[in-house]
Each structure stands twice: as C-alpha cells, then as structure tokens.
Amino acid sequence: MGANASNYPHSCSPRVGGNSQAQQTFIGTSSYSQQGYGCESKLYSLDHGHEKPQDKKKRTSGLATLKKKFIKRRKSNRSADHAKQMRELLSGWDVRDVNALVEEYEGTSALKELSLQASLARPEARTLQKDMADLYEYKYCTDVDLIFQETCFPVHRAILAARCPFFKTLLSSSPEYGAEIIMDISTAGIDMPMFSALLHYLYTGEFGMEDSRFQNVDILVQLSEEFGTPNSLDVDMRGLFDYMCYYDVVLSFSSDSELVEAFGGNQNCLDEEHKAHKAVISARSPFFRNLLQRRIRTGEEITDRTLRTPTRIILDESIIPKKYAKVILHCMYTDVVDLSVLHCSPSVGSLSEVQALVAGKPNMTRAEEAMELYHIALFLEFNMLAQGSTTVVSKPACATTSKQSFTASS
C-alpha cells in the first residue's frame, strides 16, 4: 500500500541529517578515521608571531611543492589549439568547400537555437501524474465503491489492483460492476481525510494533503504491513499496460464510416482489437472522455454493464490508422512516445499502407510517421502525445544536419 517508509515520497518522510553547527574551513591537513571526519585534526595557527624558523621553512617548501603540482596539472589539461588544427585541416581545401562547411555549422547553430526557442514557447503538456490526480478527483468511469466510515469513495478497480496488493486481493472477491466494499482497516489513527490521502497516493504517487501523521514512521510501517508496498507509479502503470488486468474497453478499427458512426455492426468487418481501461483513456484524452460520457447519457453503457462485456469503441482508420494504436496506448500509460513498436511486426490491413501502395508512395520515414502521429494527437486532444511527436521530428532533423556537416568537413 505504499506504507513502507522507504517507499514513500521524500516530502512525507522525516528529515534526517543536517548539521546545526556552522560549517568551518580549516587550513592545513587532517587525518580521517573510518567513523568520521577530523578526529585528529592538525591545524596551522593563523598567528605567526611565535612561529619557529624551521616550521616556516617547511611550510614554504610545502607550498612551493603544491604550486608546482598545480602548474603541472594546468599544463596537462590545457586545451588544444583549435585554430591551428583547423588551419591544418583546411589547408588543402577549395574555398567553396570551406564556405559550405561554414554554412553547415551556421545552419546547425541556428537549428539548435530554434529548437531551444520552440521548447521554451511550447506549452507544458499534462503528465500522467496530473491526469491521474484529476481522475481521482473527478471520478471518471468509476466501477467500484469503497465505504469507509460511512463515506463512499468511488474508485477504479484496475488502478487499485495494479498499485496495491491489499486491494488486488480485496477486489478479486467482488468482481461485479459497481460493487460496494466496506473497508475495515485495523491500523489505528486512520480517519476519512487520511484514507482519502492514501487513495490519492495510489493514483498519483504523492500524498494529497499535508498531515503531520504522515511524518510518523510507526504509522507508515503499520500501513505497509496491512496494505503492502507499491512500486513507483511509472512501474505499476507500465505493468497495467503490459498485462491489461480488468480491462473494460476495446478499441477496434474499421474503414466503414457508417459502421464507425453506429458503433456496431458485423464483427467480421472489424480489424485487430486493442484492450484498454476506460479510466486511463478518459483521463488522458478529452476525446475519449466525451465519447464515453455520451454513451452513458444514451444508455449504451448500461447494456455493456448488464451483459458484463467490455465497451467497444470503433475508430475510423482513415483518421486514426490502426498501426498507431499501440503507440497511442503506450503513451497514455507511460508518457513515452515509442515509434519502434510500429516496426516490431508488420501491420496487416492498415488502410493507410494500402493507400500508400496504390498511390505508389514509398514507405514512410520516421519523421513522417511522427508528423502523422502529431495530427492524431491533436484530434484526440492528447497533449503529451503531441509533444512527444514533435520531439521525435526534431531529433532526425538535427541528426541530418550534423551528418551533412561532418561529410562536408571530411
């Protein structure tokens, strides 16, 4: 449950360390022991009125030796004469080649500055942690209710099961949708605000309240013994993506626009399916959130709950090609845009690839795939995916410019 003191955020653990005494600077040498520092400090006196001649001679010779060492080290670390090296390199070059090299360097410098300015101007994308905090606060697509001290806490079964061993065992005994589970916590001192803070921690990896009781190591140890110790949020969300425990939605793709609009039809018309969780896709994408809320208003969600079947969302492949489905879902669970999954296995039946073959177009480059993914991210209103896609686009451009510069110089 994250109650182990070693796994809680630093802001909630007691501060240990620090020294109330002011730091002191000693002149001279000290002998260090295995237990601490300066156990047998030997200090030079700053008062030279009673200094013996031999001591003064030893100190002078010691400083001279130290000075020689510094001079030797400075000579060995002296930077190379770049101007001389460039003259030797370009001595046999034609003036046009030198001019091309200068243009490449200037272009690389301008591209670097442009990338920096674009990063500064780009609005901050919402992270997984922030979206999970909103998920807990606004209760999108909850499927189970926890009752603690006569207070109802709507939560998401998949999130709690992935984050906490205690809830994984508890929720497995009540698999039905909308189950009400009465919480009986044996740890003393847990009231309603503290229980809410613990749930907030499971969703975000951080406590949502400042409570001095969380600084108490004893309470943290007791919570750890009762609820178990979770991993980091990133690790558990990646595990949820890999195994898809308690998935409740399926993404399908079709080229039939009428089928997409009706959200139904012949199952054989659908392509490969991708499992997901309503809680995650609704938290990360306003497009999916509005779509699922519309299904609730129209009563379609009640049918899925009655039949205990996952909700099917059919997407138009002319707008969102099927080959990007795994990249999109992976980013929703991890905040990472990984285009390598596109080439792990061939995409069968992808409408975009068929259109490209018919039009005689070559295979898409990595930058072109990233640009197409960027437009999909705008359609889904998924800012983290859009930001990651632009980063992928900018990297090949910088690499290409650097390669051209290296070719010109050689």
Short mmCIF file of C-alpha atoms in Angstrom, two decimals:
data_model
loop_
_atom_site.label_atom_id
_atom_site.label_comp_id
_atom_site.label_asym_id
_atom_site.label_seq_id
_atom_site.Cartn_x
_atom_site.Cartn_y
_atom_site.Cartn_z
CA MET A 1 0.00 0.00 0.00
CA GLY A 2 2.93 2.27 0.00
CA ALA A 3 3.03 2.41 3.71
CA ASN A 4 6.67 1.45 3.93
CA ALA A 5 8.68 4.46 4.96
CA SER A 6 11.42 3.67 2.47
CA ASN A 7 8.99 3.84 -0.46
CA TYR A 8 7.06 6.97 0.45
CA PRO A 9 7.88 10.29 -1.20
CA HIS A 10 10.66 12.27 0.41
CA SER A 11 8.26 15.06 1.24
CA CYS A 12 6.38 12.73 3.57
CA SER A 13 9.32 11.09 5.28
CA PRO A 14 11.01 12.66 8.31
CA ARG A 15 14.03 14.74 7.56
CA VAL A 16 17.15 13.10 8.89
CA GLY A 17 20.56 14.72 8.76
CA GLY A 18 21.70 18.26 8.60
CA ASN A 19 24.04 19.94 11.00
CA SER A 20 23.06 22.75 13.26
CA GLN A 21 26.63 23.89 13.58
CA ALA A 22 28.03 26.30 11.05
CA GLN A 23 30.46 24.87 8.53
CA GLN A 24 34.11 25.61 9.32
CA THR A 25 37.06 25.86 6.94
CA PHE A 26 40.32 24.52 8.31
CA ILE A 27 43.71 25.45 6.95
CA GLY A 28 46.11 22.54 6.96
CA THR A 29 45.76 18.79 6.85
CA SER A 30 43.56 16.36 8.72
CA SER A 31 43.71 12.62 9.30
CA TYR A 32 40.38 10.86 8.61
CA SER A 33 39.15 7.88 10.55
CA GLN A 34 36.62 5.27 9.46
CA GLN A 35 33.94 6.71 11.73
CA GLY A 36 34.00 10.40 10.85
CA TYR A 37 35.99 13.37 9.73
CA GLY A 38 38.71 15.28 11.52
CA CYS A 39 39.06 13.10 14.57
CA GLU A 40 42.73 14.09 14.88
CA SER A 41 42.76 17.45 13.13
CA LYS A 42 46.13 19.14 12.88
CA LEU A 43 45.65 22.86 12.31
CA TYR A 44 48.12 25.52 11.37
CA SER A 45 47.88 28.53 13.59
CA LEU A 46 46.96 31.79 11.90
CA ASP A 47 49.15 33.62 14.41
CA HIS A 48 52.74 33.58 13.06
CA GLY A 49 54.24 35.63 15.88
CA HIS A 50 55.75 32.60 17.63
CA GLU A 51 56.44 30.51 14.52
CA LYS A 52 59.83 28.77 14.53
CA PRO A 53 62.20 29.23 11.55
CA GLN A 54 62.23 25.53 10.72
CA ASP A 55 58.43 25.43 10.73
CA LYS A 56 58.35 28.43 8.44
CA LYS A 57 60.81 26.75 6.07
CA LYS A 58 58.77 23.55 5.99
CA ARG A 59 55.59 25.50 5.26
CA THR A 60 57.27 27.46 2.46
CA SER A 61 58.67 24.34 0.83
CA GLY A 62 55.29 22.61 1.11
CA LEU A 63 53.54 25.50 -0.63
CA ALA A 64 56.18 25.53 -3.36
CA THR A 65 55.67 21.83 -4.00
CA LEU A 66 51.89 22.32 -4.13
CA LYS A 67 52.32 25.20 -6.57
CA LYS A 68 54.45 23.03 -8.87
CA LYS A 69 51.76 20.34 -8.83
CA PHE A 70 49.06 22.85 -9.83
CA ILE A 71 51.21 24.23 -12.66
CA LYS A 72 51.93 20.73 -13.96
CA ARG A 73 48.26 19.80 -13.85
CA ARG A 74 47.26 23.00 -15.64
CA LYS A 75 49.73 22.31 -18.44
CA SER A 76 48.49 18.75 -18.88
CA ASN A 77 44.85 19.90 -19.01
CA ARG A 78 45.49 22.84 -21.33
CA SER A 79 43.01 22.83 -24.22
CA ALA A 80 44.23 22.10 -27.71
CA ASP A 81 44.91 24.89 -30.19
CA HIS A 82 41.74 24.56 -32.28
CA ALA A 83 42.70 27.36 -34.65
CA LYS A 84 45.93 25.57 -35.56
CA GLN A 85 44.09 22.28 -36.11
CA MET A 86 41.50 23.94 -38.35
CA ARG A 87 44.25 25.61 -40.42
CA GLU A 88 45.96 22.26 -40.91
CA LEU A 89 42.66 20.60 -41.84
CA LEU A 90 41.58 23.27 -44.35
CA SER A 91 44.99 23.97 -45.87
CA GLY A 92 44.28 21.83 -48.95
CA TRP A 93 40.57 22.65 -49.30
CA ASP A 94 38.94 24.64 -52.08
CA VAL A 95 37.35 27.90 -50.94
CA ARG A 96 33.90 26.64 -51.97
CA ASP A 97 34.25 23.61 -49.71
CA VAL A 98 35.27 25.83 -46.82
CA ASN A 99 32.28 28.08 -47.45
CA ALA A 100 29.95 25.04 -47.50
CA LEU A 101 31.37 23.86 -44.18
CA VAL A 102 30.80 27.29 -42.62
CA GLU A 103 27.20 27.30 -43.88
CA GLU A 104 26.61 23.87 -42.34
CA TYR A 105 27.95 24.99 -38.97
CA GLU A 106 25.82 28.13 -39.09
CA GLY A 107 22.77 26.07 -40.03
CA THR A 108 23.39 23.65 -37.16
CA SER A 109 23.72 26.52 -34.71
CA ALA A 110 20.52 28.16 -35.97
CA LEU A 111 18.63 24.86 -35.77
CA LYS A 112 19.80 24.32 -32.21
CA GLU A 113 18.67 27.80 -31.21
CA LEU A 114 15.34 27.31 -32.98
CA SER A 115 14.77 24.03 -31.16
CA LEU A 116 15.53 25.69 -27.84
CA GLN A 117 13.15 28.58 -28.50
CA ALA A 118 10.42 26.18 -29.64
CA SER A 119 10.79 24.17 -26.43
CA LEU A 120 10.51 27.34 -24.35
CA ALA A 121 7.43 28.53 -26.25
CA ARG A 122 5.70 25.14 -26.20
CA PRO A 123 3.01 24.92 -23.50
CA GLU A 124 3.60 22.36 -20.80
CA ALA A 125 1.84 19.07 -21.52
CA ARG A 126 -0.12 17.36 -18.81
CA THR A 127 1.77 14.43 -17.33
CA LEU A 128 0.43 11.04 -16.33
CA GLN A 129 0.61 12.04 -12.66
CA LYS A 130 -1.51 15.18 -13.19
CA ASP A 131 -4.11 13.33 -15.25
CA MET A 132 -4.30 10.58 -12.63
CA ALA A 133 -4.87 13.24 -9.96
CA ASP A 134 -7.82 14.59 -11.99
CA LEU A 135 -9.08 11.04 -12.46
CA TYR A 136 -9.26 10.56 -8.70
CA GLU A 137 -10.81 14.00 -8.13
CA TYR A 138 -13.47 13.95 -10.85
CA LYS A 139 -14.22 10.18 -10.75
CA TYR A 140 -14.35 9.43 -14.49
CA CYS A 141 -15.72 5.96 -15.28
CA THR A 142 -15.51 4.53 -11.75
CA ASP A 143 -16.57 0.89 -11.35
CA VAL A 144 -16.42 0.11 -7.62
CA ASP A 145 -17.31 1.97 -4.38
CA LEU A 146 -15.31 1.79 -1.17
CA ILE A 147 -17.25 2.53 2.02
CA PHE A 148 -15.12 3.89 4.85
CA GLN A 149 -16.62 5.45 7.98
CA GLU A 150 -19.99 5.78 6.25
CA THR A 151 -18.41 7.71 3.37
CA CYS A 152 -18.43 6.45 -0.23
CA PHE A 153 -15.24 6.63 -2.30
CA PRO A 154 -15.86 5.81 -6.00
CA VAL A 155 -12.64 4.33 -7.38
CA HIS A 156 -11.27 2.30 -10.30
CA ARG A 157 -10.70 -1.39 -9.79
CA ALA A 158 -7.82 -1.73 -12.26
CA ILE A 159 -5.82 1.19 -10.78
CA LEU A 160 -6.05 0.00 -7.17
CA ALA A 161 -5.37 -3.64 -8.07
CA ALA A 162 -2.27 -2.66 -10.04
CA ARG A 163 -0.95 -0.38 -7.30
CA CYS A 164 -1.72 -2.22 -4.07
CA PRO A 165 -1.53 -5.95 -3.15
CA PHE A 166 -4.16 -5.44 -0.45
CA PHE A 167 -6.73 -4.07 -2.90
CA LYS A 168 -5.81 -6.66 -5.52
CA THR A 169 -6.88 -9.40 -3.11
CA LEU A 170 -9.87 -7.48 -1.76
CA LEU A 171 -11.35 -6.54 -5.15
CA SER A 172 -10.95 -10.04 -6.58
CA SER A 173 -13.64 -11.22 -4.15
CA SER A 174 -16.18 -8.73 -5.59
CA PRO A 175 -15.79 -8.81 -9.37
CA GLU A 176 -19.24 -7.37 -10.23
CA TYR A 177 -19.57 -3.84 -11.58
CA GLY A 178 -20.46 -1.16 -9.03
CA ALA A 179 -19.75 -3.38 -6.04
CA GLU A 180 -19.83 -1.71 -2.64
CA ILE A 181 -17.00 -2.83 -0.38
CA ILE A 182 -16.90 -1.88 3.27
CA MET A 183 -13.36 -1.07 4.38
CA ASP A 184 -12.23 -2.43 7.73
CA ILE A 185 -8.78 -1.01 8.45
CA SER A 186 -7.08 -2.22 11.60
CA THR A 187 -4.38 0.48 11.62
CA ALA A 188 -5.15 2.92 14.41
CA GLY A 189 -5.49 6.63 13.69
CA ILE A 190 -6.79 6.38 10.11
CA ASP A 191 -9.70 8.79 9.64
CA MET A 192 -11.59 9.79 6.48
CA PRO A 193 -9.19 12.57 5.27
CA MET A 194 -6.21 10.29 5.78
CA PHE A 195 -7.90 7.42 3.91
CA SER A 196 -8.62 9.79 1.02
CA ALA A 197 -4.97 10.88 1.04
CA LEU A 198 -3.89 7.24 0.85
CA LEU A 199 -6.12 6.67 -2.19
CA HIS A 200 -4.72 9.84 -3.75
CA TYR A 201 -1.23 8.42 -3.23
CA LEU A 202 -2.16 5.22 -5.07
CA TYR A 203 -3.38 7.26 -8.04
CA THR A 204 -0.52 9.76 -8.22
CA GLY A 205 2.43 8.55 -6.14
CA GLU A 206 2.11 11.63 -3.91
CA PHE A 207 0.00 12.45 -0.87
CA GLY A 208 -2.74 14.97 -1.48
CA MET A 209 -2.66 16.50 1.98
CA GLU A 210 -0.13 17.85 4.44
CA ASP A 211 -0.62 15.84 7.58
CA SER A 212 1.89 15.58 10.38
CA ARG A 213 0.81 11.99 10.93
CA PHE A 214 2.48 11.00 7.67
CA GLN A 215 5.76 12.03 9.26
CA ASN A 216 5.23 9.32 11.88
CA VAL A 217 7.32 6.34 10.89
CA ASP A 218 5.32 3.99 13.10
CA ILE A 219 2.09 4.69 11.24
CA LEU A 220 3.82 4.23 7.89
CA VAL A 221 5.20 0.88 9.00
CA GLN A 222 1.76 -0.26 10.17
CA LEU A 223 0.18 0.77 6.87
CA SER A 224 2.89 -1.07 4.99
CA GLU A 225 2.24 -4.25 6.96
CA GLU A 226 -1.50 -4.07 6.30
CA PHE A 227 -1.66 -2.84 2.70
CA GLY A 228 1.67 -3.85 1.23
CA THR A 229 4.27 -1.74 -0.52
CA PRO A 230 3.59 -0.48 -4.08
CA ASN A 231 6.16 0.22 -6.74
CA SER A 232 6.57 3.62 -8.32
CA LEU A 233 3.62 4.92 -10.36
CA ASP A 234 5.55 4.52 -13.63
CA VAL A 235 6.37 0.87 -12.96
CA ASP A 236 2.84 -0.10 -11.95
CA MET A 237 1.23 1.72 -14.87
CA ARG A 238 3.61 0.00 -17.28
CA GLY A 239 2.62 -3.33 -15.74
CA LEU A 240 -1.04 -2.41 -16.18
CA PHE A 241 -0.38 -1.69 -19.86
CA ASP A 242 1.52 -4.94 -20.39
CA TYR A 243 -1.00 -7.29 -18.74
CA MET A 244 -4.28 -5.31 -19.12
CA CYS A 245 -5.84 -6.74 -15.96
CA TYR A 246 -9.51 -5.74 -15.53
CA TYR A 247 -9.65 -4.11 -18.98
CA ASP A 248 -13.12 -2.75 -19.73
CA VAL A 249 -12.86 -1.23 -23.21
CA VAL A 250 -11.78 -2.50 -26.62
CA LEU A 251 -10.58 -0.28 -29.45
CA SER A 252 -11.44 -1.57 -32.92
CA PHE A 253 -10.76 -0.09 -36.35
CA SER A 254 -12.84 -0.06 -39.50
CA SER A 255 -12.81 1.66 -42.88
CA ASP A 256 -16.63 1.70 -42.96
CA SER A 257 -17.63 5.20 -41.80
CA GLU A 258 -21.26 4.18 -41.26
CA LEU A 259 -20.15 1.32 -39.02
CA VAL A 260 -17.93 3.66 -37.07
CA GLU A 261 -20.75 6.15 -36.56
CA ALA A 262 -23.20 3.46 -35.44
CA PHE A 263 -20.71 1.74 -33.08
CA GLY A 264 -21.97 -1.64 -34.06
CA GLY A 265 -22.41 -3.99 -36.98
CA ASN A 266 -20.86 -7.18 -38.23
CA GLN A 267 -17.96 -8.33 -36.09
CA ASN A 268 -16.18 -9.69 -39.18
CA CYS A 269 -15.87 -6.17 -40.57
CA LEU A 270 -13.60 -5.17 -37.72
CA ASP A 271 -9.83 -5.38 -37.68
CA GLU A 272 -7.49 -6.13 -34.82
CA GLU A 273 -8.67 -5.13 -31.34
CA HIS A 274 -6.70 -3.36 -28.61
CA LYS A 275 -7.61 -3.66 -24.93
CA ALA A 276 -7.55 -0.66 -22.61
CA HIS A 277 -9.09 0.83 -19.46
CA LYS A 278 -11.81 3.47 -19.55
CA ALA A 279 -10.25 5.21 -16.57
CA VAL A 280 -6.92 5.75 -18.32
CA ILE A 281 -8.11 6.74 -21.79
CA SER A 282 -10.75 9.12 -20.35
CA ALA A 283 -8.16 10.72 -18.05
CA ARG A 284 -5.61 11.25 -20.82
CA SER A 285 -7.85 12.21 -23.76
CA PRO A 286 -10.88 14.56 -23.68
CA PHE A 287 -11.97 12.96 -26.96
CA PHE A 288 -12.37 9.53 -25.35
CA ARG A 289 -13.80 11.05 -22.17
CA ASN A 290 -16.58 12.84 -24.05
CA LEU A 291 -17.24 9.73 -26.11
CA LEU A 292 -17.67 7.53 -23.03
CA GLN A 293 -19.83 10.11 -21.26
CA ARG A 294 -22.08 10.29 -24.31
CA ARG A 295 -22.52 6.51 -24.17
CA ILE A 296 -23.57 6.83 -20.53
CA ARG A 297 -26.15 9.50 -21.37
CA THR A 298 -27.63 7.48 -24.23
CA GLY A 299 -27.89 4.33 -22.13
CA GLU A 300 -25.44 2.26 -24.19
CA GLU A 301 -23.19 1.87 -21.17
CA ILE A 302 -26.00 0.18 -19.21
CA THR A 303 -26.21 -2.55 -21.86
CA ASP A 304 -22.50 -3.30 -21.57
CA ARG A 305 -22.73 -3.44 -17.79
CA THR A 306 -25.72 -5.76 -17.91
CA LEU A 307 -24.04 -8.13 -20.33
CA ARG A 308 -20.71 -7.73 -18.48
CA THR A 309 -18.89 -7.16 -21.73
CA PRO A 310 -16.15 -4.59 -22.46
CA THR A 311 -17.29 -1.41 -24.16
CA ARG A 312 -16.39 -1.42 -27.85
CA ILE A 313 -15.14 1.79 -29.45
CA ILE A 314 -14.84 1.63 -33.23
CA LEU A 315 -12.46 4.17 -34.77
CA ASP A 316 -12.30 5.30 -38.39
CA GLU A 317 -8.96 4.09 -39.76
CA SER A 318 -8.90 6.88 -42.33
CA ILE A 319 -8.49 9.28 -39.39
CA ILE A 320 -6.59 7.09 -36.90
CA PRO A 321 -4.64 4.33 -38.68
CA LYS A 322 -4.63 1.06 -36.79
CA LYS A 323 -0.85 0.80 -36.78
CA TYR A 324 -0.61 3.74 -34.34
CA ALA A 325 -2.98 2.22 -31.76
CA LYS A 326 -0.27 0.61 -29.66
CA VAL A 327 1.90 3.76 -29.77
CA ILE A 328 -1.04 5.87 -28.56
CA LEU A 329 -1.98 3.49 -25.73
CA HIS A 330 1.66 3.07 -24.69
CA CYS A 331 1.98 6.85 -24.33
CA MET A 332 -1.25 7.03 -22.32
CA TYR A 333 0.09 4.59 -19.75
CA THR A 334 3.75 5.67 -19.68
CA ASP A 335 4.10 9.24 -21.11
CA VAL A 336 6.63 7.84 -23.61
CA VAL A 337 6.29 8.03 -27.41
CA ASP A 338 7.96 4.90 -28.80
CA LEU A 339 7.77 4.55 -32.58
CA SER A 340 9.84 1.36 -32.52
CA VAL A 341 6.68 -0.68 -31.87
CA LEU A 342 5.49 0.24 -35.37
CA HIS A 343 8.20 -1.90 -36.93
CA CYS A 344 8.21 -4.84 -34.50
CA SER A 345 5.61 -6.66 -36.59
CA PRO A 346 4.06 -5.91 -39.98
CA SER A 347 0.76 -4.06 -39.85
CA VAL A 348 -1.83 -6.16 -41.71
CA GLY A 349 -4.82 -4.48 -43.28
CA SER A 350 -3.82 -0.93 -42.46
CA LEU A 351 -5.80 1.39 -44.70
CA SER A 352 -3.03 3.99 -44.79
CA GLU A 353 -0.49 1.44 -46.02
CA VAL A 354 -2.86 0.16 -48.71
CA GLN A 355 -3.47 3.70 -49.92
CA ALA A 356 0.27 4.33 -49.99
CA LEU A 357 0.89 1.21 -52.07
CA VAL A 358 -1.89 2.08 -54.53
CA ALA A 359 -0.55 5.62 -54.91
CA GLY A 360 2.96 4.27 -55.47
CA LYS A 361 4.37 6.06 -52.44
CA PRO A 362 7.45 4.68 -50.67
CA ASN A 363 7.47 3.60 -47.04
CA MET A 364 7.07 6.44 -44.57
CA THR A 365 10.13 7.79 -42.81
CA ARG A 366 10.33 8.07 -39.07
CA ALA A 367 9.76 11.83 -39.26
CA GLU A 368 6.67 11.36 -41.46
CA GLU A 369 5.24 8.83 -39.02
CA ALA A 370 5.84 11.24 -36.15
CA MET A 371 4.08 14.04 -38.04
CA GLU A 372 1.08 11.82 -38.75
CA LEU A 373 1.02 10.82 -35.09
CA TYR A 374 1.15 14.51 -34.15
CA HIS A 375 -2.06 15.21 -36.10
CA ILE A 376 -3.72 12.19 -34.48
CA ALA A 377 -2.73 13.58 -31.07
CA LEU A 378 -4.40 16.89 -31.93
CA PHE A 379 -7.57 15.03 -32.91
CA LEU A 380 -7.55 13.08 -29.63
CA GLU A 381 -6.59 16.22 -27.66
CA PHE A 382 -3.75 14.24 -26.12
CA ASN A 383 -1.08 16.87 -25.46
CA MET A 384 1.65 14.55 -24.18
CA LEU A 385 1.49 12.52 -27.40
CA ALA A 386 1.66 15.70 -29.48
CA GLN A 387 4.68 16.97 -27.57
CA GLY A 388 6.47 13.63 -27.84
CA SER A 389 5.80 13.50 -31.58
CA THR A 390 7.34 16.93 -32.19
CA THR A 391 10.39 15.84 -30.20
CA VAL A 392 10.78 12.80 -32.47
CA VAL A 393 10.51 15.04 -35.54
CA SER A 394 13.17 17.48 -34.32
CA LYS A 395 15.74 14.80 -33.49
CA PRO A 396 16.15 13.42 -37.05
CA ALA A 397 16.46 16.99 -38.39
CA CYS A 398 19.33 17.75 -36.02
CA ALA A 399 20.98 14.42 -36.79
CA THR A 400 20.74 15.01 -40.55
CA THR A 401 22.29 18.46 -40.30
CA SER A 402 25.13 17.15 -38.17
CA LYS A 403 25.76 14.31 -40.64
CA GLN A 404 25.91 16.73 -43.57
CA SER A 405 28.31 18.95 -41.66
CA PHE A 406 30.56 16.00 -40.91
CA THR A 407 30.53 14.90 -44.55
CA ALA A 408 31.49 18.37 -45.73
CA SER A 409 34.36 18.62 -43.26
CA SER A 410 35.78 15.25 -44.24
#
